[in-house]
PDB file of C-alpha atoms in Angstrom:
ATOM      1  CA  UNK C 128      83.819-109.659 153.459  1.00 42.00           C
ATOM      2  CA  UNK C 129      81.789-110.708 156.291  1.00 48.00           C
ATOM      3  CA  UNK C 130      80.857-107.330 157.155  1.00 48.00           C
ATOM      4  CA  UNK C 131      80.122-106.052 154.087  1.00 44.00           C
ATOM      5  CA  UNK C 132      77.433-108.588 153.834  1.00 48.00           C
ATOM      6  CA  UNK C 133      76.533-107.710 156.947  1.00 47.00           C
ATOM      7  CA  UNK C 134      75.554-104.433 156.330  1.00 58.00           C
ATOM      8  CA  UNK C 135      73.944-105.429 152.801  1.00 68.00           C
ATOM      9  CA  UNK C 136      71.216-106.835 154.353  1.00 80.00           C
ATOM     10  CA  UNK C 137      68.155-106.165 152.917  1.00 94.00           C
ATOM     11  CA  UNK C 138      64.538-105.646 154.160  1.00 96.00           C
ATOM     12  CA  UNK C 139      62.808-108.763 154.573  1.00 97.00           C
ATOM     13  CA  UNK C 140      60.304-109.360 151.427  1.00 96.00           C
ATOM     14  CA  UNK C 141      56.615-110.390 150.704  1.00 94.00           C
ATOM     15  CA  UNK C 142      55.095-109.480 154.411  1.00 96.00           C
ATOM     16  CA  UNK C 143      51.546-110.016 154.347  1.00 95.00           C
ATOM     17  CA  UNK C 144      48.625-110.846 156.593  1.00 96.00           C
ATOM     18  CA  UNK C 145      48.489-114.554 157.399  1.00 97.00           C
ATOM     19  CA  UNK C 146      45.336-114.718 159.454  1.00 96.00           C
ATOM     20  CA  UNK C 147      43.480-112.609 161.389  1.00 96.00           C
ATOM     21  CA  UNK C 148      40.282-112.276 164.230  1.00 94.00           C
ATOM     22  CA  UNK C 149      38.172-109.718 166.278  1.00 93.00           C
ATOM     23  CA  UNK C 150      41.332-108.485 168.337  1.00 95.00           C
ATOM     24  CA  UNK C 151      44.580-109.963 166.783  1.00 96.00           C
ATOM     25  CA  UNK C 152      46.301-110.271 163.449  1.00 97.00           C
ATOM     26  CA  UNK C 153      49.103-112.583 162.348  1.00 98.00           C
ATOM     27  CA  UNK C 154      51.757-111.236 159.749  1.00 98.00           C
ATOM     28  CA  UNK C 155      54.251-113.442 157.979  1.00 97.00           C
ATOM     29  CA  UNK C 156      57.280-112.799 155.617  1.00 97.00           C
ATOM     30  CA  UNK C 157      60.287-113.957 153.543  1.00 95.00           C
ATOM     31  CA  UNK C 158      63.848-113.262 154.952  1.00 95.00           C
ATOM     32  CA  UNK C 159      65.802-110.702 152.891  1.00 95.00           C
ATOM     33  CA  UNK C 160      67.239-111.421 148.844  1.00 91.00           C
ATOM     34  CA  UNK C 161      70.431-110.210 150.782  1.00 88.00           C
ATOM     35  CA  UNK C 162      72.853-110.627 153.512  1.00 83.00           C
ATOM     36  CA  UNK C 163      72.072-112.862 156.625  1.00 90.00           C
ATOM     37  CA  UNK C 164      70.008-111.243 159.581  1.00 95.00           C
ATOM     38  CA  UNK C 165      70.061-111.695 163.381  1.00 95.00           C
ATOM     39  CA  UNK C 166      66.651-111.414 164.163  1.00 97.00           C
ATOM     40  CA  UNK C 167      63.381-109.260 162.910  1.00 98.00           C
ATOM     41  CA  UNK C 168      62.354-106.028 164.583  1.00 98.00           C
ATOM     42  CA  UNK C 169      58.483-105.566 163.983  1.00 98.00           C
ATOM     43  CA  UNK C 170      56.617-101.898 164.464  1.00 98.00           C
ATOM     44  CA  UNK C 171      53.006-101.153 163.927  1.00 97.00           C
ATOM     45  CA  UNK C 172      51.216 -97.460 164.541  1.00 97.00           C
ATOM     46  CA  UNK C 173      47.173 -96.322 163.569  1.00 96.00           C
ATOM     47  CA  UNK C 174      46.695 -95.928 160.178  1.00 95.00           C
ATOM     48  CA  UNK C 175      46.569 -92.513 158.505  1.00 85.00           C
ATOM     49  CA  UNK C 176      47.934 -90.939 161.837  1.00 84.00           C
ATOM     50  CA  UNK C 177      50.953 -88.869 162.814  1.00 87.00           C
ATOM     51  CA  UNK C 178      51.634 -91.235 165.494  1.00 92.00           C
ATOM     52  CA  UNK C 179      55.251 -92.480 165.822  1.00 95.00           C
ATOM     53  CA  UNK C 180      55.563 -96.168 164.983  1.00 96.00           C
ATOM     54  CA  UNK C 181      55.949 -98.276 168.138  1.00 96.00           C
ATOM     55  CA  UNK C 182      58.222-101.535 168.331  1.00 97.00           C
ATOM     56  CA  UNK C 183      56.635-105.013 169.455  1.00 97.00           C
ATOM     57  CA  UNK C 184      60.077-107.005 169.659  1.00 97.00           C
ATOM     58  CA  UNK C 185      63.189-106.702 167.924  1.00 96.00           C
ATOM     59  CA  UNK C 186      64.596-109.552 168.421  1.00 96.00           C
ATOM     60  CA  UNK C 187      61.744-112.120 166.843  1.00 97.00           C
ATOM     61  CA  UNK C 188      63.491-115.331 165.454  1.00 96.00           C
ATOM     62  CA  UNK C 189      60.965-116.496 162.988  1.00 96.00           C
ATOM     63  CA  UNK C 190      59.193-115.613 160.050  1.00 96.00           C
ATOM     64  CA  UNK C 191      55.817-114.376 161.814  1.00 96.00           C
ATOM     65  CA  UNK C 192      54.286-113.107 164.485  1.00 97.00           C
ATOM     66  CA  UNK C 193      51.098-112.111 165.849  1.00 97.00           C
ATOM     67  CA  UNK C 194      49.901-109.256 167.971  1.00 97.00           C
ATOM     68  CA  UNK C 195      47.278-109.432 170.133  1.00 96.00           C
ATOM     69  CA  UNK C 196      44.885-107.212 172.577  1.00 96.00           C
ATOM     70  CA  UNK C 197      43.956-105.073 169.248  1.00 97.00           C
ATOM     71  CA  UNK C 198      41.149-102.599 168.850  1.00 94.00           C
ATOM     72  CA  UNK C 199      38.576-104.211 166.754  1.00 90.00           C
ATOM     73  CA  UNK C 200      38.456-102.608 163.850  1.00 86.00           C
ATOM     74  CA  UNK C 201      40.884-100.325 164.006  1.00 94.00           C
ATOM     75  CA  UNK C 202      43.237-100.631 161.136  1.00 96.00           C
ATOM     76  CA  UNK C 203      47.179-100.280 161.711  1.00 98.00           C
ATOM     77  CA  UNK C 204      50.249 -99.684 159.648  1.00 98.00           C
ATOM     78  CA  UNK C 205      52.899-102.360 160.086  1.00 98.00           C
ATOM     79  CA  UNK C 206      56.237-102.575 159.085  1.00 98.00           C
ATOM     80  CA  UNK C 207      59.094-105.590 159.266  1.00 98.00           C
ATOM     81  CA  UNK C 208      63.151-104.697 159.461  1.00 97.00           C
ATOM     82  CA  UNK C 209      65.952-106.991 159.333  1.00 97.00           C
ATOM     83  CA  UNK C 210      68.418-106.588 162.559  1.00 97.00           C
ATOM     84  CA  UNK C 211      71.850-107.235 162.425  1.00 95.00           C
ATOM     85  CA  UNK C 212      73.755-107.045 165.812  1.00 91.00           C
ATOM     86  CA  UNK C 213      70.972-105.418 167.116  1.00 92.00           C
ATOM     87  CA  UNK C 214      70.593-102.492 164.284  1.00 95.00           C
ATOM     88  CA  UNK C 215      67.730-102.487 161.974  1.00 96.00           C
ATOM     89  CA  UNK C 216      69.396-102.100 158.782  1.00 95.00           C
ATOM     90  CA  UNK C 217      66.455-101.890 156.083  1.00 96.00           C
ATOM     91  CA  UNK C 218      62.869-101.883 156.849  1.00 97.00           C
ATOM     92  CA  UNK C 219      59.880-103.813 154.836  1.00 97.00           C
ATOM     93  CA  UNK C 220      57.445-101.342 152.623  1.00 96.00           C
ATOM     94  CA  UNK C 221      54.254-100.698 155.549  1.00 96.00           C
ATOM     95  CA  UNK C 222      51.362-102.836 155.674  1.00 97.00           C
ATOM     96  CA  UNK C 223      47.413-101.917 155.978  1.00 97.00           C
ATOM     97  CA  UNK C 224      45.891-104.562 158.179  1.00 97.00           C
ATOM     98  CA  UNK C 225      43.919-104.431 161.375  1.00 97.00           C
ATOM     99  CA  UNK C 226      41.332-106.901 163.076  1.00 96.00           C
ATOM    100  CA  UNK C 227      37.951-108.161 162.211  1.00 93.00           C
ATOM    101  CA  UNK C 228      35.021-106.323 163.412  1.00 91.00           C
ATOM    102  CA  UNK C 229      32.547-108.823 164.671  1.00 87.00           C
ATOM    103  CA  UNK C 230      29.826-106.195 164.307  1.00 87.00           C
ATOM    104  CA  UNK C 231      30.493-106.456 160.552  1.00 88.00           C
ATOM    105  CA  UNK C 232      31.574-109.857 159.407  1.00 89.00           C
ATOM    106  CA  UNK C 233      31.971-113.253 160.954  1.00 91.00           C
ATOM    107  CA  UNK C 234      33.802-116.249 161.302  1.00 93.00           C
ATOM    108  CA  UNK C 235      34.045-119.745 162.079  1.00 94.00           C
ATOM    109  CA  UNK C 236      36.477-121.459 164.507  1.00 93.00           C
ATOM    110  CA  UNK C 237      39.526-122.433 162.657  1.00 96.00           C
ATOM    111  CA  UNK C 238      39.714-125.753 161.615  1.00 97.00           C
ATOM    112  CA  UNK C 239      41.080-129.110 163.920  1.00 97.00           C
ATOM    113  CA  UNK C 240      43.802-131.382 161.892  1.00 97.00           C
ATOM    114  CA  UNK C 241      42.007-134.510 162.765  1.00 93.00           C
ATOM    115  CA  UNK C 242      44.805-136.853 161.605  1.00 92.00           C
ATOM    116  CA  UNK C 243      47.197-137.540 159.128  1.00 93.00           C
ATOM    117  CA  UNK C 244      50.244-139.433 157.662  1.00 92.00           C
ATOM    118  CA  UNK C 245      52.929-139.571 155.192  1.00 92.00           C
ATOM    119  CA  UNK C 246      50.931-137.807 152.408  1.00 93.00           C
ATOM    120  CA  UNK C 247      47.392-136.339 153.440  1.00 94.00           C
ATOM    121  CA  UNK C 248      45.354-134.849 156.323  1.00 96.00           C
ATOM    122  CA  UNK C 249      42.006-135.212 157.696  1.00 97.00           C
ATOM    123  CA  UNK C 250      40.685-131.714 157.852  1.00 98.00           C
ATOM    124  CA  UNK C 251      37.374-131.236 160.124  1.00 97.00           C
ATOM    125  CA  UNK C 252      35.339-128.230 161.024  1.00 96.00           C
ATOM    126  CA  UNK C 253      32.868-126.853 163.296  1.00 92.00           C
ATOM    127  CA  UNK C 254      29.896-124.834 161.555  1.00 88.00           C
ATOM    128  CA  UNK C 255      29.502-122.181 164.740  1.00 83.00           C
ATOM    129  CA  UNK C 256      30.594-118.563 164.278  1.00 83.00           C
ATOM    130  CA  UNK C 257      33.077-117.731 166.939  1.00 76.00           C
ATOM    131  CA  UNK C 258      30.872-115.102 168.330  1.00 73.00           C
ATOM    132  CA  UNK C 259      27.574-115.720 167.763  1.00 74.00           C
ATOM    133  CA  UNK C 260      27.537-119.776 167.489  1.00 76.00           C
ATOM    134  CA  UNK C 261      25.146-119.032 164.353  1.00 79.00           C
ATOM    135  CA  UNK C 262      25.378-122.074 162.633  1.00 85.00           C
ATOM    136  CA  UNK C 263      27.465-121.181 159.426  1.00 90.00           C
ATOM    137  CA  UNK C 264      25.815-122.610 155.652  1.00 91.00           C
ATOM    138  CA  UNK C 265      27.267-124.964 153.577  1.00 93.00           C
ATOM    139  CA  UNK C 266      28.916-125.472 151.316  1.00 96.00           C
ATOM    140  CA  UNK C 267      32.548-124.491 152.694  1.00 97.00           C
ATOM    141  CA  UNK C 268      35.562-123.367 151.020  1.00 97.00           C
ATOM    142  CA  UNK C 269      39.038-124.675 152.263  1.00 98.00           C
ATOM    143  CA  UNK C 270      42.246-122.913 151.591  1.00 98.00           C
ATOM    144  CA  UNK C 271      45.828-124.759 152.273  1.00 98.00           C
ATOM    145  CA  UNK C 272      48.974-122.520 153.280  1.00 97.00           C
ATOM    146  CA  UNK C 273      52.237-123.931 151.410  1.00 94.00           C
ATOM    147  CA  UNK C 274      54.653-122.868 149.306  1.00 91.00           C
ATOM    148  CA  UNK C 275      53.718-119.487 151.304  1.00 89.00           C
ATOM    149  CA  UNK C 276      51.246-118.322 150.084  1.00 92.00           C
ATOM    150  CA  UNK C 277      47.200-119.229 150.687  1.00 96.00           C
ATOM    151  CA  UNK C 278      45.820-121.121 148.188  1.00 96.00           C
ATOM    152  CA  UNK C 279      42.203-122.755 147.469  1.00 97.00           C
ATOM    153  CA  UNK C 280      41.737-126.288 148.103  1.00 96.00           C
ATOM    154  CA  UNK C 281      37.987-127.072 147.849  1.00 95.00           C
ATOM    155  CA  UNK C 282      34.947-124.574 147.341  1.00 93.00           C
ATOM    156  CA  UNK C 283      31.922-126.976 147.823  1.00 94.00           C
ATOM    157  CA  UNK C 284      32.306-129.000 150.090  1.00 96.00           C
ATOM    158  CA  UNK C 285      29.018-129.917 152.148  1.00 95.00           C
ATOM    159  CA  UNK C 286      29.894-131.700 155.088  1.00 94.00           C
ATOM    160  CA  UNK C 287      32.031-130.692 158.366  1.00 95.00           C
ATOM    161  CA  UNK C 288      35.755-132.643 156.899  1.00 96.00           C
ATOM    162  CA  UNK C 289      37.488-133.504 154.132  1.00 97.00           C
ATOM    163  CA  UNK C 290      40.976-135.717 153.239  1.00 95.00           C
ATOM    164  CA  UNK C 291      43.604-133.518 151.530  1.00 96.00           C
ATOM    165  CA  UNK C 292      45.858-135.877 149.520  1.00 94.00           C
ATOM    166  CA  UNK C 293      49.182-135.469 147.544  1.00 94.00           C
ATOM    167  CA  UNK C 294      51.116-133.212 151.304  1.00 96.00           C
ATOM    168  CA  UNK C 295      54.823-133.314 150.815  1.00 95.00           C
ATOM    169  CA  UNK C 296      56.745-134.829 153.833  1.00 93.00           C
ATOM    170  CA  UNK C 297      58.671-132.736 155.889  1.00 93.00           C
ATOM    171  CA  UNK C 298      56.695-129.601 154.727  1.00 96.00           C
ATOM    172  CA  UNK C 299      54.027-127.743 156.926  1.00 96.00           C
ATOM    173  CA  UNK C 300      50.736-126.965 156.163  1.00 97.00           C
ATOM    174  CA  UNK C 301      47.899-124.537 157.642  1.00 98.00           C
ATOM    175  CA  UNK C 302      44.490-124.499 156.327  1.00 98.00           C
ATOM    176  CA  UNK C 303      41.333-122.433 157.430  1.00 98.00           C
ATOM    177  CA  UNK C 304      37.533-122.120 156.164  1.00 97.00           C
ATOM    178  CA  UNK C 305      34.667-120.134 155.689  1.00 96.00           C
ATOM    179  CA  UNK C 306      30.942-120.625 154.141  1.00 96.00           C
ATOM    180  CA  UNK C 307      30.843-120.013 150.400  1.00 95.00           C
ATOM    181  CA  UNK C 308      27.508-118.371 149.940  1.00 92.00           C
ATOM    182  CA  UNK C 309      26.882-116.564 153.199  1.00 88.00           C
ATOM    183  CA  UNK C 310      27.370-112.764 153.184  1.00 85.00           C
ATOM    184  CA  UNK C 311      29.835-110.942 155.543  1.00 87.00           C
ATOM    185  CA  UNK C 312      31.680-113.901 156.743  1.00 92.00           C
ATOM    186  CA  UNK C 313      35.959-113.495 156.650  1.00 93.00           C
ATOM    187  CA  UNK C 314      38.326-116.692 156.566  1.00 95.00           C
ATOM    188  CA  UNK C 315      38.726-118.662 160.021  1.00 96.00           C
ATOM    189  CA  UNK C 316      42.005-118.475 161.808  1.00 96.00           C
ATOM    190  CA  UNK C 317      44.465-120.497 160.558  1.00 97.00           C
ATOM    191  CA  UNK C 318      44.651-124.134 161.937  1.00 97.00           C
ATOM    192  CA  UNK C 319      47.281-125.718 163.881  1.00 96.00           C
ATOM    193  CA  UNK C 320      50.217-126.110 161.275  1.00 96.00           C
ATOM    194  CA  UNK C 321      51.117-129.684 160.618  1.00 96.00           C
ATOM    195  CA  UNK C 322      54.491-131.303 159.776  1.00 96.00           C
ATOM    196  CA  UNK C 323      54.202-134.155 157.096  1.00 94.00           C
ATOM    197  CA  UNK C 324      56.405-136.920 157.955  1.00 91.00           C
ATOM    198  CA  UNK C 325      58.873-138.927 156.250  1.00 86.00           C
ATOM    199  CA  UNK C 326      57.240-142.098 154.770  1.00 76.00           C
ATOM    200  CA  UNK C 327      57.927-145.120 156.881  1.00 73.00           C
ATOM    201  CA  UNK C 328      60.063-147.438 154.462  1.00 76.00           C
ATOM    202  CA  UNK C 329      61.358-149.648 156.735  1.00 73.00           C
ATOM    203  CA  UNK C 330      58.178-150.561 158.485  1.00 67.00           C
ATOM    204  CA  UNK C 331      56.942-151.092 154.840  1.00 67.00           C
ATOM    205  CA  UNK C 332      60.205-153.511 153.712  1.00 75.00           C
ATOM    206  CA  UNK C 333      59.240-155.046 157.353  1.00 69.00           C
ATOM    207  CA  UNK C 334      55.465-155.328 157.730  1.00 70.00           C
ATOM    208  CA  UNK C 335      54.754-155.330 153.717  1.00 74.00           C
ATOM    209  CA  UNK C 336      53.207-152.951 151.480  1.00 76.00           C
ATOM    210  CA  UNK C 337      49.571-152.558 152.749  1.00 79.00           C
ATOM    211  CA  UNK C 338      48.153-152.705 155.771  1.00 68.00           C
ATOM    212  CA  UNK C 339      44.173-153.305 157.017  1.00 74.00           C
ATOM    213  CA  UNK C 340      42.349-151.259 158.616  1.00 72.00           C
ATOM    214  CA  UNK C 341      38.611-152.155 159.132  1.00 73.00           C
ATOM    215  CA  UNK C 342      37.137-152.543 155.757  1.00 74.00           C
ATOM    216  CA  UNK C 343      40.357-150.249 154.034  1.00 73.00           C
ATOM    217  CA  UNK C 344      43.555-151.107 152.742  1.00 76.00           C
ATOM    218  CA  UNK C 345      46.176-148.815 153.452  1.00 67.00           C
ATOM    219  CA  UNK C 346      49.887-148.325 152.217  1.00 72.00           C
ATOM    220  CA  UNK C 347      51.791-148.582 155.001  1.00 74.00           C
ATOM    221  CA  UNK C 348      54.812-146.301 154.578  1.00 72.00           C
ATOM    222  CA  UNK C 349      51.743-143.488 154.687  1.00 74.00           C
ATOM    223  CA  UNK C 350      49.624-144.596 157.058  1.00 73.00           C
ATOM    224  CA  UNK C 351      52.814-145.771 159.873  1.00 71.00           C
ATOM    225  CA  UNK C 352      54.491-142.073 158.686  1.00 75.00           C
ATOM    226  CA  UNK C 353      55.576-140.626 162.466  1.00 72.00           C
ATOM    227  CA  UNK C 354      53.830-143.397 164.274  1.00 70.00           C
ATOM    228  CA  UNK C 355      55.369-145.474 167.201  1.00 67.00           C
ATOM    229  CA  UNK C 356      55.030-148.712 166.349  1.00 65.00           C
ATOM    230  CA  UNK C 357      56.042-151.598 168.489  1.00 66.00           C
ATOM    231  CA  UNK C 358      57.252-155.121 167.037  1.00 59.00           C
ATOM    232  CA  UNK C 359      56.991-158.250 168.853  1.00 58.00           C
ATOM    233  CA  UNK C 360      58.886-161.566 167.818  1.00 58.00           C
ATOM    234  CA  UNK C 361      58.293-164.214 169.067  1.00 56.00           C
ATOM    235  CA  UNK C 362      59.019-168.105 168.388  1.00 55.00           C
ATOM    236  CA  UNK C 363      57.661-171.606 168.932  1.00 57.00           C
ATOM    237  CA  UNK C 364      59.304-174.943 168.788  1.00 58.00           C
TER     238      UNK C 364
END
């Protein structure tokens, strides 16, 4: 039975470009509706060419990877398979994607995750182009990666951060940015992902409910979420 899954396995699903800049692009994918896999084998060739598809690594353990030293502008064909005891057993259908060309559009750096806690993140943002270091207008659009896919987050906003509320712990997030109004400009690289952690309960049952910070009053499950926090008793008499 084992083996029959085995060589079920299907061809991983939904690969798609996750980010991308003037000589590298990052693809990302869902494993296979069928049988388990060992690994991923990943190929990519020119574009419209006769040119035989050449492998990256076959033996990628995650969901993504990304290729660098591209030709700018160059577009490739890319493909994903599933490998099973070192046999690729189905491949993905081929993707069109290649890098930016910085002679045609720009982009700003990707975004910094400033902080965060059990249930948001401080975004923040540098207006420079990566290229140029033309200052890049406002207002800004923000896009957060989760449930895999990019979606959009803000599309006004006017200064260089924002707070993104309501992040689920234990899930990771990516987000990236770009000037709303300005021509020829592509979405930054993808941030830094983050990892939401788990609330900190018994900190709260310890410490209480809220905490103060400065001016601010802060739950404290959230705002102690992944922090080291050091407790001191002590006792008089």
């Amino acid at each position: 039975v084992k083996a029959m899954k085995e060589e079920m396995a299907g061809a991983p699903r939904g690969v798609e470009v996750f980010d991308r800049d003037a000589s590298s692009v990052c693809l990302r994918w869902e494993a296979p509706a069928e049988g388990p896999v060992t690994s991923y084998a990943v190929q990519l060739r020119r574009a419209s060419s006769s040119e035989e598809f050449v492998t990256l690594s076959q033996s990628i353990s995650a969901r993504s990877v990304r290729k660098k030293k591209l030709e700018s502008g160059v577009v490739y064909e890319w493909r994903v398979g599933s490998v099973v005891e070192e046999e690729v057993r189905a491949w993905s259908e081929p993707v069109l994607a290649g890098p930016t060309d910085p002679h045609e559009t720009h982009q700003m750096e990707a975004p910094r995750i400033a902080e965060y806690d059990g249930e948001s993140a401080t975004v923040h943002w540098l207006p420079e182009t990566t290229m140029t270091g033309a200052r890049a207008p406002a207002p800004y659009a923000l896009q957060i990666f989760e449930d895999e896919r990019w979606k959009l987050a803000s599309d006004r906003l006017q200064g260089d951060r924002v707070m993104k509320h309501k992040l689920r712990a234990g899930e990771t997030y990516y987000f990236r940015v770009r000037p709303v109004d300005a021509a020829h400009f592509e979405w930054s690289r993808a941030s830094e992902g983050i990892t939401i952690p788990p609330r900190a309960t018994a900190l709260a049952t310890l410490l209480g409910d809220r905490l103060l910070k400065g001016d601010k009053t802060l739950d404290t499950a959230n705002a102690l979420a992944g922090k080291l926090v050091a407790v001191y008793a002590s006792a008089s008499w």
